[in-house]
Coordinates of C-alpha atoms in Angstrom, one line a residue:
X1199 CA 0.0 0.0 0.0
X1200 CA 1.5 3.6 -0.7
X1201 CA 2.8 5.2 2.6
X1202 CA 0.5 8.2 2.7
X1203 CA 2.8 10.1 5.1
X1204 CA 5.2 10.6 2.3
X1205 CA 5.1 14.5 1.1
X1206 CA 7.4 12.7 -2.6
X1207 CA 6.0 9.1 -3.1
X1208 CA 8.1 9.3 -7.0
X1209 CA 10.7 7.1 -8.2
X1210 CA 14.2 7.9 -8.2
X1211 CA 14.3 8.6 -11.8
X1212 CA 11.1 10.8 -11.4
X1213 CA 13.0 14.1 -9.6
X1214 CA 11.0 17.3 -11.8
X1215 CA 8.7 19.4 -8.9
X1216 CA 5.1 18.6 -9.3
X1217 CA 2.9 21.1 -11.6
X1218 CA 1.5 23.6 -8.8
X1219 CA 0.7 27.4 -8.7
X1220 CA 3.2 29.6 -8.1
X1221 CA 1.9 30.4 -4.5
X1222 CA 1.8 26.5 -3.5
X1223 CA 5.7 25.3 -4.7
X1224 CA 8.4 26.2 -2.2
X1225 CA 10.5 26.5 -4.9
X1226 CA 10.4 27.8 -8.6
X1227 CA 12.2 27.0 -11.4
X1228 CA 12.9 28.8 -15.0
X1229 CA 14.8 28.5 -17.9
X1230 CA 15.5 31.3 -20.1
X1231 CA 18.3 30.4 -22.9
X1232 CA 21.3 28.7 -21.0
X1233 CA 20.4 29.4 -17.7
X1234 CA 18.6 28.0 -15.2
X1235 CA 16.5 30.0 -12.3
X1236 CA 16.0 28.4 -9.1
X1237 CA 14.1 30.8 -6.8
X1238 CA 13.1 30.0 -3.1
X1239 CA 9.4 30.9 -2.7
X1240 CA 8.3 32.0 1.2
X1241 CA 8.6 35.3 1.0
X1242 CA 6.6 35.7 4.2
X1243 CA 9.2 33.6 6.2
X1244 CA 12.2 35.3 4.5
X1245 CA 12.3 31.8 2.6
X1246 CA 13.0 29.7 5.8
X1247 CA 14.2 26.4 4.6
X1248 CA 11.7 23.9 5.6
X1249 CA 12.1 20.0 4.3
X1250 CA 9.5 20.6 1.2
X1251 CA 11.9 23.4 0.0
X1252 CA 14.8 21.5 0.5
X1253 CA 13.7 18.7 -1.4
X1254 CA 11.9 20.9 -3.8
X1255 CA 15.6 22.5 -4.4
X1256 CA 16.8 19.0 -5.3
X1257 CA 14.2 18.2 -7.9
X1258 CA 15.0 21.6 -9.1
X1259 CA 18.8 21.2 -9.3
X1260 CA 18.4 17.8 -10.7
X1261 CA 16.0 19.1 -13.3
X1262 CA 19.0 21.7 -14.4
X1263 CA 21.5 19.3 -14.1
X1264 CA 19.3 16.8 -16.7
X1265 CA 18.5 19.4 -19.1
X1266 CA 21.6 20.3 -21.7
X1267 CA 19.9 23.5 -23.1
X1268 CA 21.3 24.3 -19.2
X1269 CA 24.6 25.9 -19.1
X1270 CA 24.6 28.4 -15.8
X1271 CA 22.3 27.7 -12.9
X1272 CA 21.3 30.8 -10.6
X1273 CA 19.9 30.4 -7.3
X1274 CA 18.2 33.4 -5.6
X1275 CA 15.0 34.3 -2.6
X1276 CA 11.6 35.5 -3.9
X1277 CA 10.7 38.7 -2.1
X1278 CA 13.5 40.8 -0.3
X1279 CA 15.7 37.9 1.7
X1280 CA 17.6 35.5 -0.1
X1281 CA 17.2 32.9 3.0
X1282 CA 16.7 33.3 7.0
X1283 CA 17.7 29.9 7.5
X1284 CA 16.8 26.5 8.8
X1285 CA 12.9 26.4 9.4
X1286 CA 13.1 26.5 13.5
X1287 CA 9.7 28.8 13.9
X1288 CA 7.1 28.9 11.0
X1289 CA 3.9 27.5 10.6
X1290 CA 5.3 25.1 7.8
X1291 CA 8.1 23.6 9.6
X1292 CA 7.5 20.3 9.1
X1293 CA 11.3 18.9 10.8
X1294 CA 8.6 15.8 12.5
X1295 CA 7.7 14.6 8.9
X1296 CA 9.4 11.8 6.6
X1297 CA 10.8 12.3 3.2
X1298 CA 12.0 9.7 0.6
X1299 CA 15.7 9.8 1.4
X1300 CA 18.0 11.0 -1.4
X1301 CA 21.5 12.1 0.2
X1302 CA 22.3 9.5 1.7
X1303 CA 21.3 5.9 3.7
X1304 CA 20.6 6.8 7.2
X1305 CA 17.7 5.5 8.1
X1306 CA 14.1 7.8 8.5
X1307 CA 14.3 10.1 11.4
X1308 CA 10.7 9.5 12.4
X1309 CA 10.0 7.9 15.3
X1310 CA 13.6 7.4 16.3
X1311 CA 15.0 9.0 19.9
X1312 CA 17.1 11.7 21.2
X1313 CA 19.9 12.0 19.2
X1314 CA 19.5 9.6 16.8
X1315 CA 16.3 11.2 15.0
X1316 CA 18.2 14.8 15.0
X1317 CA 21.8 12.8 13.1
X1318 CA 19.5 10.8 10.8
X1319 CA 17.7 13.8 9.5
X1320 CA 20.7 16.1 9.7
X1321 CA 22.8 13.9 7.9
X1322 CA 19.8 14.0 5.1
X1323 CA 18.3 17.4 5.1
X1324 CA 21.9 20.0 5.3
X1325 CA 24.9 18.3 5.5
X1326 CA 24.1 15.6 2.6
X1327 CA 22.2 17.6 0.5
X1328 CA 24.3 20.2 0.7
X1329 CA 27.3 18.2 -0.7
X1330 CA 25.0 17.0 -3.6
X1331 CA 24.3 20.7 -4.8
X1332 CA 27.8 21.3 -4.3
X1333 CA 28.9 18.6 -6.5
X1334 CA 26.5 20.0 -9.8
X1335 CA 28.4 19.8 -12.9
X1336 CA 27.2 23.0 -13.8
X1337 CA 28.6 26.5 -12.4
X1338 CA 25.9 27.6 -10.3
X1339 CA 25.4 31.6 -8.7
X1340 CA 23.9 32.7 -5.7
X1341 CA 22.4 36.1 -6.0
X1342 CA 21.7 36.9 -2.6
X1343 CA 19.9 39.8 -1.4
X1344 CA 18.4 40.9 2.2
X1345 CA 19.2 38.3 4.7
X1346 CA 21.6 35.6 4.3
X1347 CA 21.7 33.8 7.8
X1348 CA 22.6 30.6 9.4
X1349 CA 21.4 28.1 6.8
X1350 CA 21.1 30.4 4.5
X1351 CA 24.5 30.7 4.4
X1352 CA 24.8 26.9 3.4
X1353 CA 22.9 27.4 0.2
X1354 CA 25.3 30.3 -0.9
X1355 CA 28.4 28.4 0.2
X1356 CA 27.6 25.3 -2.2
X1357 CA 27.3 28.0 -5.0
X1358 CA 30.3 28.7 -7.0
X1359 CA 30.1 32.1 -7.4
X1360 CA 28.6 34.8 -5.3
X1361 CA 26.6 37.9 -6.5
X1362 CA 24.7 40.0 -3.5
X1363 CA 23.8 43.6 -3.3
X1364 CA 24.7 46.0 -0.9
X1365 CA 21.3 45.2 1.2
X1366 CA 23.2 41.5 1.6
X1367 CA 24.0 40.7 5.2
X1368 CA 25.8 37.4 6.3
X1369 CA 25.9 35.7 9.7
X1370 CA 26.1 32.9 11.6
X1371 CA 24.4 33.7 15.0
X1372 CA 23.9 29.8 16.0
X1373 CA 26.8 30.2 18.8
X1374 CA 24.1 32.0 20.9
X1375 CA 22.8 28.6 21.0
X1376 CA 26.0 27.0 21.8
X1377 CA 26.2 25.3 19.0
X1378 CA 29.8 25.5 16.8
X1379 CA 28.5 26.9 13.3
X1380 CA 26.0 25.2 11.4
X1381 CA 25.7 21.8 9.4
X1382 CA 27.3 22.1 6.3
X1383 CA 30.4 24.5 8.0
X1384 CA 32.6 25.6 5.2
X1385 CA 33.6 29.1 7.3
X1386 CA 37.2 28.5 7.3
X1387 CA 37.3 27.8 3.2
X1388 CA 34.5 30.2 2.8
X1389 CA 36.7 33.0 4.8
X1390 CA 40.3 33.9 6.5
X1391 CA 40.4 31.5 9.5
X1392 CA 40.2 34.4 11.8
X1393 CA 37.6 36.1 10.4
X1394 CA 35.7 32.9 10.4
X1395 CA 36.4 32.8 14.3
X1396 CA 35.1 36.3 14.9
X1397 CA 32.3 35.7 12.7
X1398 CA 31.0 33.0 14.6
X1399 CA 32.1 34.2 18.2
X1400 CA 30.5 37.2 18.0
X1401 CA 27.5 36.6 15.6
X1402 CA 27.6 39.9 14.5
X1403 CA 26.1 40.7 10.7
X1404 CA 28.8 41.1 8.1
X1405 CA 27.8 43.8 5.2
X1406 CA 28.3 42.8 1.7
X1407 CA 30.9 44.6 1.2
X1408 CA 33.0 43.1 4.1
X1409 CA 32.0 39.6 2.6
X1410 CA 33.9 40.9 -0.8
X1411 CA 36.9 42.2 1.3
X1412 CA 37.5 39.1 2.7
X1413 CA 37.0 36.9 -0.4
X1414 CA 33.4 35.1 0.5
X1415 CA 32.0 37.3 -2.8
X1416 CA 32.2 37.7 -6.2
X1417 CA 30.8 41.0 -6.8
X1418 CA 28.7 43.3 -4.9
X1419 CA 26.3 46.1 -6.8
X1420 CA 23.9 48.3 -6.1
X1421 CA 20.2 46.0 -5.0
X1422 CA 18.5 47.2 -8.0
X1423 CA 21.4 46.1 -10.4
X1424 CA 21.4 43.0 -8.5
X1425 CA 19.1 40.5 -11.4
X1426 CA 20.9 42.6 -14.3
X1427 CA 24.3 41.6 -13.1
X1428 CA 23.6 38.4 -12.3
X1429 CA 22.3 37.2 -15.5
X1430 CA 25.3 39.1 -17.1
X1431 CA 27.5 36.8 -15.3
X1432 CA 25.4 33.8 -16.0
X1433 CA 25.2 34.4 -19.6
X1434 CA 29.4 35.5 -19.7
X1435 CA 30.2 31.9 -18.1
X1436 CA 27.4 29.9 -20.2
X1437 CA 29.5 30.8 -23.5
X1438 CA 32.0 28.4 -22.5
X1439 CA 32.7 24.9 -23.1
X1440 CA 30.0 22.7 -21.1
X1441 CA 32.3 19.7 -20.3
X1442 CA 35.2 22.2 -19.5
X1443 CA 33.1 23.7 -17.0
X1444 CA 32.1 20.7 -15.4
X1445 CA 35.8 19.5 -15.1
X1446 CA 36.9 23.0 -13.6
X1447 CA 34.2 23.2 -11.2
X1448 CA 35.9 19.4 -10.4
X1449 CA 39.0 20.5 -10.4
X1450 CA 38.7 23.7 -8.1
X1451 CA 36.0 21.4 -5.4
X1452 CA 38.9 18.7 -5.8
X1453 CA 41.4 21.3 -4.1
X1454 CA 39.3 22.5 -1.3
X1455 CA 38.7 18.8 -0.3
X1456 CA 42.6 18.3 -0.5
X1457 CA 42.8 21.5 2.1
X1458 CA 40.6 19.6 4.2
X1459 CA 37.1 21.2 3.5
X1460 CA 35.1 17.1 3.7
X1461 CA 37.2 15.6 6.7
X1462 CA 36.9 19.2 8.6
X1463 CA 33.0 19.1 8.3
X1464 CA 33.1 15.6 9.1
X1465 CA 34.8 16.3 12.0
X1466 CA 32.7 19.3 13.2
X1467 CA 29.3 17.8 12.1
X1468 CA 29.9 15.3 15.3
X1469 CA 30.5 18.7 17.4
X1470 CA 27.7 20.6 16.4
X1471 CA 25.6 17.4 17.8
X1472 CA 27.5 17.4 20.8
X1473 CA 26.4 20.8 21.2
X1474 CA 22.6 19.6 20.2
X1475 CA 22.8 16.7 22.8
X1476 CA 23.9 19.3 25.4
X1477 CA 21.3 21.7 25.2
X1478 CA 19.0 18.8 25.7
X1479 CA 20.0 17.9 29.3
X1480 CA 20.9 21.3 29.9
X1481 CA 18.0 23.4 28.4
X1482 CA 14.4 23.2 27.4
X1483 CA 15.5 21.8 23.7
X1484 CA 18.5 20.6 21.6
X1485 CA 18.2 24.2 20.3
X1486 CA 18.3 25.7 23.5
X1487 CA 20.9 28.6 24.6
X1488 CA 20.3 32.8 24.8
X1489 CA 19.8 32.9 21.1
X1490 CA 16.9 30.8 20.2
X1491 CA 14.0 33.0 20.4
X1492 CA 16.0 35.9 18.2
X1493 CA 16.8 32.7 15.5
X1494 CA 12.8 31.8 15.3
X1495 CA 12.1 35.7 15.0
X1496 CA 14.0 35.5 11.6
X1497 CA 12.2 33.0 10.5
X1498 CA 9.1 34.8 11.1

């Protein structure tokens, strides 16, 4: 009998979005000439990343990643954020439901205890999936406006190329909740090691133009230049060779792993669920600490 709890009961080979309205689909997804436009769609939560975006991201990545008329893909927020983060506050946060598992094979989060359901789902939702998007042979740009926190940062970090206008602001406030960064924690490839420390010890915003400074972006314009210049980019890039694309995106992702960028989040994915298991004997959650009511404000 079909499992009606599934949100995706498709086959593997089946990964395009479903046909819905604009208004319904967490996600939206265009193609004009070589590239690709993959736009979060919860504008009224600052595009909070709930599981039915994230895996509405994947069918839309996949579907770019299929489709050879594809060159460039750009990723980008509806409304005036690019992304608040992980879904820890909205009505559709929906972290308690089960989704066909793609990134990996942990076992279903549901019904497990404690720690278990939170490293299951984890190791599904934002570290796994993140590694797939990263891992698209196809050069694929953020264009980040507004907010850009927390998970958000995730989504620009698997990007290859960064476009944000001035309005952009990047953090990382999850230490207020004593936990060491979040999931997918590329800070110290993303940034200067130091700067990745004060970032993320202080939780302090860091202006767009700061983020260029220290290397995290591309290019920074002015917010209503921001669509223009991206597509420029896109379109620049999509005249090249597909296949040598592919292999330099390879060969450039190759290097980071070879500095360390895999084993290191490896290694700090088992300290930011130390830091989960913590809160829950010390606080009222796993996402406990002095932050947590701020984080869920974003999101709403």
């Amino acid at each position: 009998m079909p499992d009606d709890r599934r949100p995706h009961d498709r086959r593997p080979h089946d990964r395009r979005p479903h046909d819905r309205s604009p208004g319904d689909t967490p996600v939206l997804y265009e193609r004009r000439g070589p590239v690709a436009y993959v736009t979060m769609n919860r504008p009224r939560y600052r595009n909070a990343q709930n599981s039915a975006m994230t895996y509405a991201l994947d069918d839309a990545f996949y579907r770019a990643a299929e489709d050879p008329e594809v060159k460039v893909v750009v990723l980008a927020g509806a409304g005036e954020h690019f992304s608040a983060g992980h879904d820890i506050g909205t009505p559709g946060r929906d972290a308690h439901l089960p989704f066909e598992r793609r990134a990996g094979l942990w076992w279903d989060h549901t019904g497990r205890p404690g720690a278990e359901s939170r490293f299951a789902r984890e190791s599904e939702v934002y570290l796994g999936m993140c590694r797939r998007w990263r891992e698209l042979p196809k050069p694929v740009i953020a264009s980040v406006r507004g907010a850009c926190v927390a998970g958000g940062l995730m989504l620009a970090w698997v990007c290859d190329l960064i476009v944000a206008g001035e309005d952009a602001f990047f953090a990382d406030p999850v230490v207020r909740m004593g936990i060491p960064g979040v999931e997918y924690f590329a800070h110290p490839w993303a940034m200067p090691p130091r700067i990745a420390k004060e970032f993320l010890y202080t939780g302090d915003r860091m202006t767009a133009r700061r983020a260029y400074e220290v290397g995290m972006v591309n290019r920074v314009v002015a917010p209503q230049d921001l669509e223009a210049e991206t597509e420029r980019l896109a379109l620049r890039i999509a005249g090249m060779p597909a296949f040598g694309l592919a292999l330099t995106k390879r060969a450039v992702n190759q290097a980071e792993d070879l500095q360390g960028l895999h084993t290191g989040m490896d290694s700090v994915f088992g300290l930011h669920h130390l830091a989960h298991a913590h809160n829950a004997e010390t606080a009222a959650d796993s996402l406990g600490g002095i932050g947590i009511d701020a984080l869920k404000e974003a999101n709403t």
